[in-house]
Coordinates of C-alpha atoms and ligand atoms in Angstrom, one line a residue:
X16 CA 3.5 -25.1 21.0
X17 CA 6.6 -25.0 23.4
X18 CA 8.2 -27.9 23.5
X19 CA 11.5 -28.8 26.5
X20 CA 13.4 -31.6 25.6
X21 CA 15.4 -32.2 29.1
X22 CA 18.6 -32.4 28.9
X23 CA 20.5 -34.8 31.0
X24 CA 23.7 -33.0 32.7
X25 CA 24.5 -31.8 35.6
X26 CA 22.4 -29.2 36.9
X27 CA 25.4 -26.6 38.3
X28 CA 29.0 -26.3 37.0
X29 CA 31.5 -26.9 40.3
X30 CA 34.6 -25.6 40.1
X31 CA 37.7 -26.9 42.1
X32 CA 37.4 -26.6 45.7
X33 CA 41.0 -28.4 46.5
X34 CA 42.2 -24.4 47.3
X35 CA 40.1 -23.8 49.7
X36 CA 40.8 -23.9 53.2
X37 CA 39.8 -26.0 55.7
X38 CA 37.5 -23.7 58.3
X39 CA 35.8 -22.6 54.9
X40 CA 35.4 -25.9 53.5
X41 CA 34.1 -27.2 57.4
X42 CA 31.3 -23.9 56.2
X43 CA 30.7 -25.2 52.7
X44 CA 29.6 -28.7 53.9
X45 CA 27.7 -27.1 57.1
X46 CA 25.7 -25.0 54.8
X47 CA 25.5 -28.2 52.2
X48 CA 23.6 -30.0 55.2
X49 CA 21.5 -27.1 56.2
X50 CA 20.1 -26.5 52.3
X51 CA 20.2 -30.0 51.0
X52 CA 16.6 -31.6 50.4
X53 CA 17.4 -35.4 49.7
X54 CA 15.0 -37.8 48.2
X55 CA 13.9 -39.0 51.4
X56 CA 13.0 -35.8 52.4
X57 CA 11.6 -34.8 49.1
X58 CA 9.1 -38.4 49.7
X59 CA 7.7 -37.1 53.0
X60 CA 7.1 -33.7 51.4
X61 CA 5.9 -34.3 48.4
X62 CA 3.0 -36.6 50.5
X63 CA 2.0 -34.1 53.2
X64 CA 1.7 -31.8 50.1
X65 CA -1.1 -34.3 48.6
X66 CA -2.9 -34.6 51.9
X67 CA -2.8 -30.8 52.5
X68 CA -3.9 -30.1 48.9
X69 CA -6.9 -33.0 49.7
X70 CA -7.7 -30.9 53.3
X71 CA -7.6 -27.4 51.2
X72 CA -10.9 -28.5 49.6
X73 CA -12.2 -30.3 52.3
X74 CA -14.7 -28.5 54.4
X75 CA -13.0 -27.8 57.3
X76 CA -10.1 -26.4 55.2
X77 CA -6.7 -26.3 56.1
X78 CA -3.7 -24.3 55.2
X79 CA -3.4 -24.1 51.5
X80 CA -6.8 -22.1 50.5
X81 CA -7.5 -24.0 47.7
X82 CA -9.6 -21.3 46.2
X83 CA -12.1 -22.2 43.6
X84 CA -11.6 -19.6 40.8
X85 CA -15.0 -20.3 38.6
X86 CA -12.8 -20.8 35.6
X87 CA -15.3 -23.7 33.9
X88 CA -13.0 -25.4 32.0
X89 CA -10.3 -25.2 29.5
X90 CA -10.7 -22.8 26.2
X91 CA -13.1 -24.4 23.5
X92 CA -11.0 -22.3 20.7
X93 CA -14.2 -20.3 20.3
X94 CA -13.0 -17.3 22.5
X95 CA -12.5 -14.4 20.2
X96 CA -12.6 -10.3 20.4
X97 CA -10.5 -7.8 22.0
X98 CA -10.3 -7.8 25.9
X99 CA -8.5 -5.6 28.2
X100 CA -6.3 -7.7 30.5
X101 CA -4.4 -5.8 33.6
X102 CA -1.9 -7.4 35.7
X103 CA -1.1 -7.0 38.8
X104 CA 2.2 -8.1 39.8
X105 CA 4.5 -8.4 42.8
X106 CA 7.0 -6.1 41.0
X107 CA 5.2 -4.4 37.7
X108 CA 1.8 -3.1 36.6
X109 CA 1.3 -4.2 32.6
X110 CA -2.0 -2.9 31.0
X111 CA -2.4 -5.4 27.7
X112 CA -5.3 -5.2 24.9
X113 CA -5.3 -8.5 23.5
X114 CA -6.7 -9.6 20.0
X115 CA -8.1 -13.2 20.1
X116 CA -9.1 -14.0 16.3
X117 CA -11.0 -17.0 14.9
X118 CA -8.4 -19.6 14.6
X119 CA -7.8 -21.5 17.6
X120 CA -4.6 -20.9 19.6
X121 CA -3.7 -17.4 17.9
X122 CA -3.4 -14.1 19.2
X123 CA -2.1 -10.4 19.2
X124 CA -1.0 -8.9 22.3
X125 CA -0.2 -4.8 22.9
X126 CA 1.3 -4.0 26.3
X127 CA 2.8 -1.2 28.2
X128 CA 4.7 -1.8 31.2
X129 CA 4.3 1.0 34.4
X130 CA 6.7 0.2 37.0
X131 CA 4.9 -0.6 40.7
X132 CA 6.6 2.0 43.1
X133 CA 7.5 0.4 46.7
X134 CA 5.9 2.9 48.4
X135 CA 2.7 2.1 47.0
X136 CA 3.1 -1.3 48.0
X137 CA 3.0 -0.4 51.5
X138 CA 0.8 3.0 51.3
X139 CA -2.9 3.4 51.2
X140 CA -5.9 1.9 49.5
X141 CA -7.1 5.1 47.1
X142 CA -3.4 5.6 46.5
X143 CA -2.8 1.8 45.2
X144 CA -6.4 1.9 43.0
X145 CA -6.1 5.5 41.5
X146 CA -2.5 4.3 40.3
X147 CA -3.7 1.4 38.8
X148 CA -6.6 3.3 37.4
X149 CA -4.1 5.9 35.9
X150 CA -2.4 3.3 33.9
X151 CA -5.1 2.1 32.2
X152 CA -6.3 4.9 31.3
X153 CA -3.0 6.2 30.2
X154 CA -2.5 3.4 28.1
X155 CA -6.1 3.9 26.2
X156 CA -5.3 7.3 25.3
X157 CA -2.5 6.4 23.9
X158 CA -3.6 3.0 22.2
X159 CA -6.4 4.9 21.2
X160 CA -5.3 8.3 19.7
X161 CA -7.6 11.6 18.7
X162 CA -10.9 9.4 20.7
X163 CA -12.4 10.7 23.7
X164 CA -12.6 8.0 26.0
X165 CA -15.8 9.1 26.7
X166 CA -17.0 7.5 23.8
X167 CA -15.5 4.4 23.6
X168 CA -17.3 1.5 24.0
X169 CA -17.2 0.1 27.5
X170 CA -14.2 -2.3 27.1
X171 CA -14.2 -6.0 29.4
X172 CA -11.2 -6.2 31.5
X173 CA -9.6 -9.6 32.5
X174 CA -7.9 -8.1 35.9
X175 CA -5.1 -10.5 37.5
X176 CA -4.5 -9.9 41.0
X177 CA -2.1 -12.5 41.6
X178 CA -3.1 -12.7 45.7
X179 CA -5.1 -15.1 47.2
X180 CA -8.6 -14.4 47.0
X181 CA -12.2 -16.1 47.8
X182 CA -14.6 -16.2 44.9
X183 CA -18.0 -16.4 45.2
X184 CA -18.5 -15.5 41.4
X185 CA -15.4 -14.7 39.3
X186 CA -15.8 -11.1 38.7
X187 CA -15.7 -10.6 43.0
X188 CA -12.8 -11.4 45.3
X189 CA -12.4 -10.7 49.3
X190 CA -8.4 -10.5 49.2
X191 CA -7.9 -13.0 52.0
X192 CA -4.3 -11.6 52.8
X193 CA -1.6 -9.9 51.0
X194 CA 1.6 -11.8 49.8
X195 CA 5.0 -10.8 48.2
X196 CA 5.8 -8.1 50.7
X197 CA 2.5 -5.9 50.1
X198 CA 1.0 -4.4 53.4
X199 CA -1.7 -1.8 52.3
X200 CA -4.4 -1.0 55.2
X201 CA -8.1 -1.9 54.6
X202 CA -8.0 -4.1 51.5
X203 CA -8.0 -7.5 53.1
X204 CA -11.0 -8.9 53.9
X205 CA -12.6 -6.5 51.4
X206 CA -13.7 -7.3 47.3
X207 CA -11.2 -5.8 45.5
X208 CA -13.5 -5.3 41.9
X209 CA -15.7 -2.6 43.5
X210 CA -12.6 -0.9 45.2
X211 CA -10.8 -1.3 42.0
X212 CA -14.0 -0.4 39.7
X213 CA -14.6 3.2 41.7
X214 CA -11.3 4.2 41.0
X215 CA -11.7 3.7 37.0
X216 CA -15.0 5.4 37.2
X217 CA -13.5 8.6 39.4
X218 CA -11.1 8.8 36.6
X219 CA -13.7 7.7 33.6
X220 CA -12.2 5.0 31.9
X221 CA -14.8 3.3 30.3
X222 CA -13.7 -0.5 31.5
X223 CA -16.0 -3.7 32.9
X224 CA -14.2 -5.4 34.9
X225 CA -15.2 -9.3 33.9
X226 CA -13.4 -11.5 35.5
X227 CA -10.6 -11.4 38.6
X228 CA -7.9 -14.0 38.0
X229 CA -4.9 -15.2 39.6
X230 CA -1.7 -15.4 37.5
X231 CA -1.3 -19.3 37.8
X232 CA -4.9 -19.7 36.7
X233 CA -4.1 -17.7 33.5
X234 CA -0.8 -19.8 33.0
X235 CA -2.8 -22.6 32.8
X236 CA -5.9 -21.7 30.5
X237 CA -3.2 -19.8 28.5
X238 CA -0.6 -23.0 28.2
X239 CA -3.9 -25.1 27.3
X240 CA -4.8 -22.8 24.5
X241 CA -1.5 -23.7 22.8
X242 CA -0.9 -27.1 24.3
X243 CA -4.0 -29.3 25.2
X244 CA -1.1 -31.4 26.9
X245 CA -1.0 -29.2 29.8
X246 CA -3.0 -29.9 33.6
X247 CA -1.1 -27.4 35.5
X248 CA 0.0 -23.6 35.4
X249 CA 2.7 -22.8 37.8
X250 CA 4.4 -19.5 38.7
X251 CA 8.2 -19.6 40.0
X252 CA 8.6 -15.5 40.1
X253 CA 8.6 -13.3 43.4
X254 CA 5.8 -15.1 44.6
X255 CA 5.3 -18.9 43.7
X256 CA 1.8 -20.9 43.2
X257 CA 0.2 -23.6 41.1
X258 CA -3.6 -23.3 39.7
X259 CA -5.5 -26.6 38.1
X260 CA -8.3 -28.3 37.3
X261 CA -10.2 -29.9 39.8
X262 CA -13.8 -32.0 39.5
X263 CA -16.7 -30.1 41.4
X264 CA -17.3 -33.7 43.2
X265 CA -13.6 -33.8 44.5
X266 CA -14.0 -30.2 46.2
X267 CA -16.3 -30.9 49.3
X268 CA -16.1 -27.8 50.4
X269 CA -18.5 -26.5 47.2
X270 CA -21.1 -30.0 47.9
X271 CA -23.8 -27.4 48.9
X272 CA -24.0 -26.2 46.0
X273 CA -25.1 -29.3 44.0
X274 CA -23.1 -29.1 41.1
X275 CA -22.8 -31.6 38.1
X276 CA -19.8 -33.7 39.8
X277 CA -18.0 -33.4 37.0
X278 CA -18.0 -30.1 36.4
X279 CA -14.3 -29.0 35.6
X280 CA -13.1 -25.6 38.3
X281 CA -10.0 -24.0 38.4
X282 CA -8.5 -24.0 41.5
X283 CA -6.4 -22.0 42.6
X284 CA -4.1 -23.3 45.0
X285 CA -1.9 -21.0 47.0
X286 CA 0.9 -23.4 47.8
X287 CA 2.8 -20.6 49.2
X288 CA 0.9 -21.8 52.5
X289 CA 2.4 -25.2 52.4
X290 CA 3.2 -26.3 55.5
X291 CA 2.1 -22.8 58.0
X292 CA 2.7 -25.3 60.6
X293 CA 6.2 -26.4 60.2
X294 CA 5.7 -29.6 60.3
X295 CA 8.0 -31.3 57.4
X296 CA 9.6 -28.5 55.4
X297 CA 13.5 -28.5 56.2
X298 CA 13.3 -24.6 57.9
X299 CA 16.5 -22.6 58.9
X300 CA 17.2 -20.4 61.3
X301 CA 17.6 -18.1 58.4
X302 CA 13.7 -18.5 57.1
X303 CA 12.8 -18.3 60.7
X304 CA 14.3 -14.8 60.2
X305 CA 12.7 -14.1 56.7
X306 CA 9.4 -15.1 58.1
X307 CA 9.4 -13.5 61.9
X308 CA 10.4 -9.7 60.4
X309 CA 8.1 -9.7 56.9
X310 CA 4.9 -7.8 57.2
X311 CA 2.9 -11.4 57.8
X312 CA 4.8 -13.7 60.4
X313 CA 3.9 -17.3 60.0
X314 CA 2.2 -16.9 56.4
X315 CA 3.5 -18.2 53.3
X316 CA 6.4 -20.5 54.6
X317 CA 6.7 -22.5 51.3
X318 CA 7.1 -19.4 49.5
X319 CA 9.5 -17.9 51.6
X320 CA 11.8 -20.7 50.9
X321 CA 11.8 -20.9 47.0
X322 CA 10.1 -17.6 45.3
X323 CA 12.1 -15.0 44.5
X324 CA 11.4 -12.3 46.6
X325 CA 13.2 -14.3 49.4
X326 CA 16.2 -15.9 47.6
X327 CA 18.8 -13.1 47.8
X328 CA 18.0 -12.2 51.4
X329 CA 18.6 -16.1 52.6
X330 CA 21.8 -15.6 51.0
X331 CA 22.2 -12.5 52.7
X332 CA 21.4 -13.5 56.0
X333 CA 24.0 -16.1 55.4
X334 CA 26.7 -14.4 54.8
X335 CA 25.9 -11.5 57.2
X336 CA 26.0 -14.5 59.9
X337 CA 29.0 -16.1 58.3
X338 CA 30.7 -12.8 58.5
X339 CA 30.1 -12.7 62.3
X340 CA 31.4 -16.0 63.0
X341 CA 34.4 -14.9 64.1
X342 CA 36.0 -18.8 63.3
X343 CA 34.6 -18.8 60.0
X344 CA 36.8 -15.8 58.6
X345 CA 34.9 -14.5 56.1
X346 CA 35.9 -11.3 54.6
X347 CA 37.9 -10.6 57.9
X348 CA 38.4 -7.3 58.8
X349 CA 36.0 -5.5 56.7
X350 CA 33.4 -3.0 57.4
X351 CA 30.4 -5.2 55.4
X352 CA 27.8 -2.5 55.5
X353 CA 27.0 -3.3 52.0
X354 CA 25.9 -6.3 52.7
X355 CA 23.7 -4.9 56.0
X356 CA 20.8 -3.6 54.5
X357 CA 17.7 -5.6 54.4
X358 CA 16.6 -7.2 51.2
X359 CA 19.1 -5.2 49.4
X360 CA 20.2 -8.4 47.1
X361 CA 17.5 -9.8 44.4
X362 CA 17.3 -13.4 43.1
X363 CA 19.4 -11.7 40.2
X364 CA 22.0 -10.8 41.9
X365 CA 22.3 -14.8 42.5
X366 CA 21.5 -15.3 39.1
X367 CA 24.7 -13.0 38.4
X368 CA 26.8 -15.3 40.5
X369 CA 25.9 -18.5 39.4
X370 CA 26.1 -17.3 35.6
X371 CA 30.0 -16.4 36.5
X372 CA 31.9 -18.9 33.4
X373 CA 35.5 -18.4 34.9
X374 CA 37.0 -20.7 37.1
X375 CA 38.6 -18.0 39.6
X376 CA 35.3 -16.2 39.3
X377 CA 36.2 -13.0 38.6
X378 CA 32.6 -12.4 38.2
X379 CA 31.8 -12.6 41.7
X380 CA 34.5 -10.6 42.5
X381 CA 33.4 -7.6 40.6
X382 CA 29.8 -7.9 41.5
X383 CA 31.1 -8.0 45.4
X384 CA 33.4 -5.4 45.1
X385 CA 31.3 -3.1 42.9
X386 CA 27.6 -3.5 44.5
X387 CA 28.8 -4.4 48.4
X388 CA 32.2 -2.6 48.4
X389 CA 33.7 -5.8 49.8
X390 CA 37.3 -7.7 48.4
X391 CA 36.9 -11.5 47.8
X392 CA 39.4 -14.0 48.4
X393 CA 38.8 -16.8 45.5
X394 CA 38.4 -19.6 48.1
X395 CA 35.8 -17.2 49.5
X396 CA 34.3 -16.9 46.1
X397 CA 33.8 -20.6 46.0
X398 CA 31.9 -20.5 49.1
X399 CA 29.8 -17.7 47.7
X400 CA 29.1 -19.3 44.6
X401 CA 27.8 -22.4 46.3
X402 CA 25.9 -21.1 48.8
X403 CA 24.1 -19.0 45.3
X404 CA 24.0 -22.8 44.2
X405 CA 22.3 -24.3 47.4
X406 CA 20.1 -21.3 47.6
X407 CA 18.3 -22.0 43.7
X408 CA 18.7 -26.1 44.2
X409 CA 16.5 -25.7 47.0
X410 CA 14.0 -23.6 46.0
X411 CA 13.7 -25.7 43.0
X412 CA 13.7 -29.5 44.3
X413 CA 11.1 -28.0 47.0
X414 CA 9.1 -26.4 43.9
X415 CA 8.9 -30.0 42.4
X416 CA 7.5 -31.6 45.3
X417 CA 4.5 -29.0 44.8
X418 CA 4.5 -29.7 41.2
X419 CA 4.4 -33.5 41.5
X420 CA 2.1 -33.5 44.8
X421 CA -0.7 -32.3 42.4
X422 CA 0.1 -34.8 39.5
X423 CA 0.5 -37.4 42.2
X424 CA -2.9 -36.2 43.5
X425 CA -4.6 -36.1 40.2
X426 CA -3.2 -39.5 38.6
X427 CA -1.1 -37.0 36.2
X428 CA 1.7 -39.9 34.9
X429 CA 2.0 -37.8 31.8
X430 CA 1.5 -34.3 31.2
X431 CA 3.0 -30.6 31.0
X432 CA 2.9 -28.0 33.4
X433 CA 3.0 -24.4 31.9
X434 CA 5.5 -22.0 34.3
X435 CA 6.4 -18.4 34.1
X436 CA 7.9 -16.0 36.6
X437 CA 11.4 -14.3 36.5
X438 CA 13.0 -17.5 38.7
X439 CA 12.0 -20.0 35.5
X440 CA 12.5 -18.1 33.0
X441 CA 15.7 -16.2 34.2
X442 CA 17.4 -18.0 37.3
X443 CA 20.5 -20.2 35.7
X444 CA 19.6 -24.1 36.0
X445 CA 16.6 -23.7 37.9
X446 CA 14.8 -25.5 35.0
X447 CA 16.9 -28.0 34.8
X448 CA 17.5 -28.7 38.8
X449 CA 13.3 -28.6 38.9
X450 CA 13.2 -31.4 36.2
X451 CA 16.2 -33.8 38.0
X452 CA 14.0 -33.2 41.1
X453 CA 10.9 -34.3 39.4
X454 CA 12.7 -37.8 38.0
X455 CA 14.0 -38.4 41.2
X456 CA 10.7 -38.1 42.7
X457 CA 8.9 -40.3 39.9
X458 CA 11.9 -42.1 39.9
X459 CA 12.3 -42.3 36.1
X460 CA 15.6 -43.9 35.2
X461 CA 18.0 -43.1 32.5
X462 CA 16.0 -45.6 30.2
X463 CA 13.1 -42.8 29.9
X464 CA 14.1 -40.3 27.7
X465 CA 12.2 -38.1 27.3
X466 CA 10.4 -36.8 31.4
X467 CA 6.9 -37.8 31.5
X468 CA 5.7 -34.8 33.1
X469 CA 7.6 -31.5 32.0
X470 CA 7.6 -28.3 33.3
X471 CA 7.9 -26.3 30.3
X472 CA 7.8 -22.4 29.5
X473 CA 4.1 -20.7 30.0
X474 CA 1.8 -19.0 27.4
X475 CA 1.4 -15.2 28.8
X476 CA -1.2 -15.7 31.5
X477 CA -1.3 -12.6 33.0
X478 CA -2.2 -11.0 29.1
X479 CA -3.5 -13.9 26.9
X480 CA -5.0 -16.3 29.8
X481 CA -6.8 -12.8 31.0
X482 CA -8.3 -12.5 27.6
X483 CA -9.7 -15.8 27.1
X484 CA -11.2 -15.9 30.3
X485 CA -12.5 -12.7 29.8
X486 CA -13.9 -14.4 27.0
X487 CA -14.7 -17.4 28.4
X488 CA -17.3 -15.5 30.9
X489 CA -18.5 -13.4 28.3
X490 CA -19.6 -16.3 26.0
X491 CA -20.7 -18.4 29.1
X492 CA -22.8 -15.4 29.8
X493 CA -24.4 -14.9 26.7
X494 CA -25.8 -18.3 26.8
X495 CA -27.2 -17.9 30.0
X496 CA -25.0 -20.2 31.8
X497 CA -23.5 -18.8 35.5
X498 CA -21.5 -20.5 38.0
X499 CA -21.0 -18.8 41.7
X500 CA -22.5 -18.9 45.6
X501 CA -26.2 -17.7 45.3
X502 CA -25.9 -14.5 47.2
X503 CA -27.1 -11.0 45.7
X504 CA -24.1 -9.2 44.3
X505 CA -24.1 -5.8 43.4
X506 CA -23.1 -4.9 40.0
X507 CA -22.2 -8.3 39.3
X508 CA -22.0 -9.0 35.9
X509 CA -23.3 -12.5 36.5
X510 CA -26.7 -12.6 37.9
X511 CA -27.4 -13.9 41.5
X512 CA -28.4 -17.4 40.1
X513 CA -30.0 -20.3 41.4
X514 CA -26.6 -22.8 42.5
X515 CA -27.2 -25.5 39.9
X516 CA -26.0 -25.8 36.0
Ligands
LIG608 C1 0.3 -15.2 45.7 C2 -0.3 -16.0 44.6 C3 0.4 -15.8 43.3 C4 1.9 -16.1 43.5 C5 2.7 -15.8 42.2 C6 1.8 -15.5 45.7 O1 2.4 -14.6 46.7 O2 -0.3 -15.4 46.9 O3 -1.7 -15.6 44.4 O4 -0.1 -16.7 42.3 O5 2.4 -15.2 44.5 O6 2.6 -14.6 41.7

């Protein structure tokens, strides 16, 4: 089990700022009061969140989908076998075959990595599936050496498709839109298992496709399987979203369906979609720009302020604009083109910055002068290095108030949440900025020592939360039991059912 004990320091390392001159410095506390979220602000966030989570499963809906996901419940310990699990990423393709054995909470995982070319991110339908399709199959011929795949045994597939979907059963979902920069005609509005499942079989590889997941709704089942402290599964990577477990009689949208009230569903939330309406998140002119040019205007406004597809460009945009102020000074007299091309920077390249140890940042120097072909001044440095710093504080106070917006809905006073993606795992302080947040929020004092409710590193959703759902249907299924809308589905696994338990 993973265990985070928080420590208490201060989140970012500031260096001495008393060199810097006085036009810059006038910047540096401009661009403080643009990206700071205070705790008032983080208050009136954090309850808007509640209520929009509350109007997501209400029938009339509202902005965050709220999508019920037919995961039943946490793992029993029960779930064993080997299970295919494909994930479906913003930035990679990973084909796993995971081993779930009898003992509860174990596993073996083999993976192979195929790297997601842009231009398939914004080509065509076939183009997208037969990719995919080629991977899998790549990786059974070689996981599987000297068989025909033609006689294998049909093998179940766990397939996360980390974009928001509508279930009616949990091996179906109409892709409602696409997130994290994807714009492939024809696909939305469509259910991606049969699109997905014509592909394999044009190709034969002998996979079922069991369940469609989203990646925060593996986190979670995943993270329990190890931890039964855990009520939510988050994802801080290019995209960000939270998945957990709601009570069939708190989603009014499913009351037609007449199930046992206290039936436990996964939902998945989509946070990205917080706040679509502008109404309370503290929006610059520089999201304004992130959100009017991406392939899906007014989507996914949360998101584009703290996942990481988006953090290198804000900072981009930034200094691009900084650079055109002509009373700001900032790298005067230089031909920036480096720094002109859209989305050229990753959260990384932040990560780089802020990771800089020396005091003149020398660092930052060599990353600007190598990557952008642009000379630094140090006090120009400093502003560089705290705008990286303002950038990741605010995507990670605003992550908390999602975090803490479901524990506040839920009554969560003590609990973990189980995160992944490259901006937890990888982005310097993020972790510990997210946790400050969170006690600010909850307003824990120094007295409590260890947080109540911790965001602490994930189980492998994507691989080992595929499986055991994967296995969680399979079993459910054996005993006859099916959740889902009563509607005839073709080549569902799980049999057009009467809508009761
Ligand atoms: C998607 C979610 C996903 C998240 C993290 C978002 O863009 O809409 O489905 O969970 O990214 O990958």
């Amino acid at each position: 089990m993973h265990h985070l004990s928080v420590a208490r320091r201060t989140p970012s390392r500031r260096g001495s700022m008393h060199d810097v001159p006085k036009e810059l410095m006038d910047t540096i506390h401009e661009l403080e009061k643009l990206f700071s979220v205070d705790i008032n602000k983080m208050h009136v966030i954090v309850n808007r969140f509640v209520s929009e989570l509350e109007k997501g499963l209400s029938k009339e809906g509202g902005s965050i989908p709220m999508n019920p996901t037919w995961v039943i419940g946490y793992p029993t310990g029960d779930e064993c076998g080997t299970y295919l699990a494909l994930d479906m990423g913003g930035t990679n393709l990973r084909v796993c075959e995971v081993e779930l054995p009898e003992e509860k909470g174990q596993f073996e995982i083999y993976q192979s990595k195929y790297r997601l070319p842009d231009e398939i991110k914004v080509g065509d339908s076939d183009q997208l599936w037969d990719y995919m399709a080629e991977c899998v199959k790549q990786f059974l011929i070689a996981n599987h050496e000297g068989q025909d795949l033609s006689e294998l045994p049909e093998m179940p597939l766990g397939f996360t498709f980390s974009y928001p979907c509508t279930q009616n059963a949990i091996d179906h979902g109409i892709l409602q839109r696409w997130t994290k920069g994807f714009d492939i005609d024809n696909v939305e509005g469509r259910d991606v298992v049969p699109l997905f499942e014509d592909a394999l079989q044009r190709k034969g590889v002998p996979v079922k496709i069991v369940a469609l997941i989203n990646d925060t709704t593996g986190t979670l089942i995943a993270s329990a399987y190890t931890d039964d402290t855990t009520r939510v599964g988050c994802i801080f990577g290019t995209g960000c979203n939270a998945a957990y477990m709601e009570e069939a009689g708190c989603i009014p949208k499913l009351e037609h369906m007449k199930l046992d009230p206290k039936l436990p569903i996964a939902i998945n939330c989509e946070w990205g979609a917080f706040d679509n309406e502008k109404l309370v998140l503290p929006r610059t002119t520089y999201d304004a720009h992130i959100d009017k040019t991406s392939p899906r205007p007014g989507q996914q406004l949360f998101e584009k302020m703290v996942a990481g597809l988006y953090l290198g460009e804000i900072f981009r945009l930034v200094l691009v604009d900084l650079h055109n102020n002509a009373d700001v000074h900032l790298f005067q007299g230089q031909d920036i083109f480096g720094l002109k091309l859209e989305f050229s920077l990753d959260a990384s390249f932040l990560s780089d910055i802020e990771n800089d140890p020396w005091e003149n940042l020398m660092e930052v120097q060599s990353i600007f002068e190598n990557k952008l072909k642009i000379s630094t001044t140090e006090p120009e440095r400093k502003l560089i290095r705290r705008l990286a710093e303002l950038i990741g504080t605010r995507a990670a106070r605003l992550s908390a108030c999602g975090v803490a917006a479901i524990c506040k809905k839920k009554g969560y006073t003590s609990c973990h949440v189980g995160a992944d993606g490259s901006v937890f795992n990888k982005y310097p302080h993020f972790q510990e900025r997210q946790a400050q947040a969170l006690r600010e929020i909850f307003n824990w004092g120094p007295e409590i020592k260890n947080d109540p409710i911790q965001v602490v590193p994930a189980e492998d959703g994507s691989g080992v939360g595929a499986a055991l759902i994967a296995a969680l249907t399979l079993n459910r299924i054996k005993q006859g039991i099916h959740a889902g809308v009563n509607v005839k589905r073709k080549n569902s696994l799980i049999p057009p059912t009467h809508p009761c338990w």
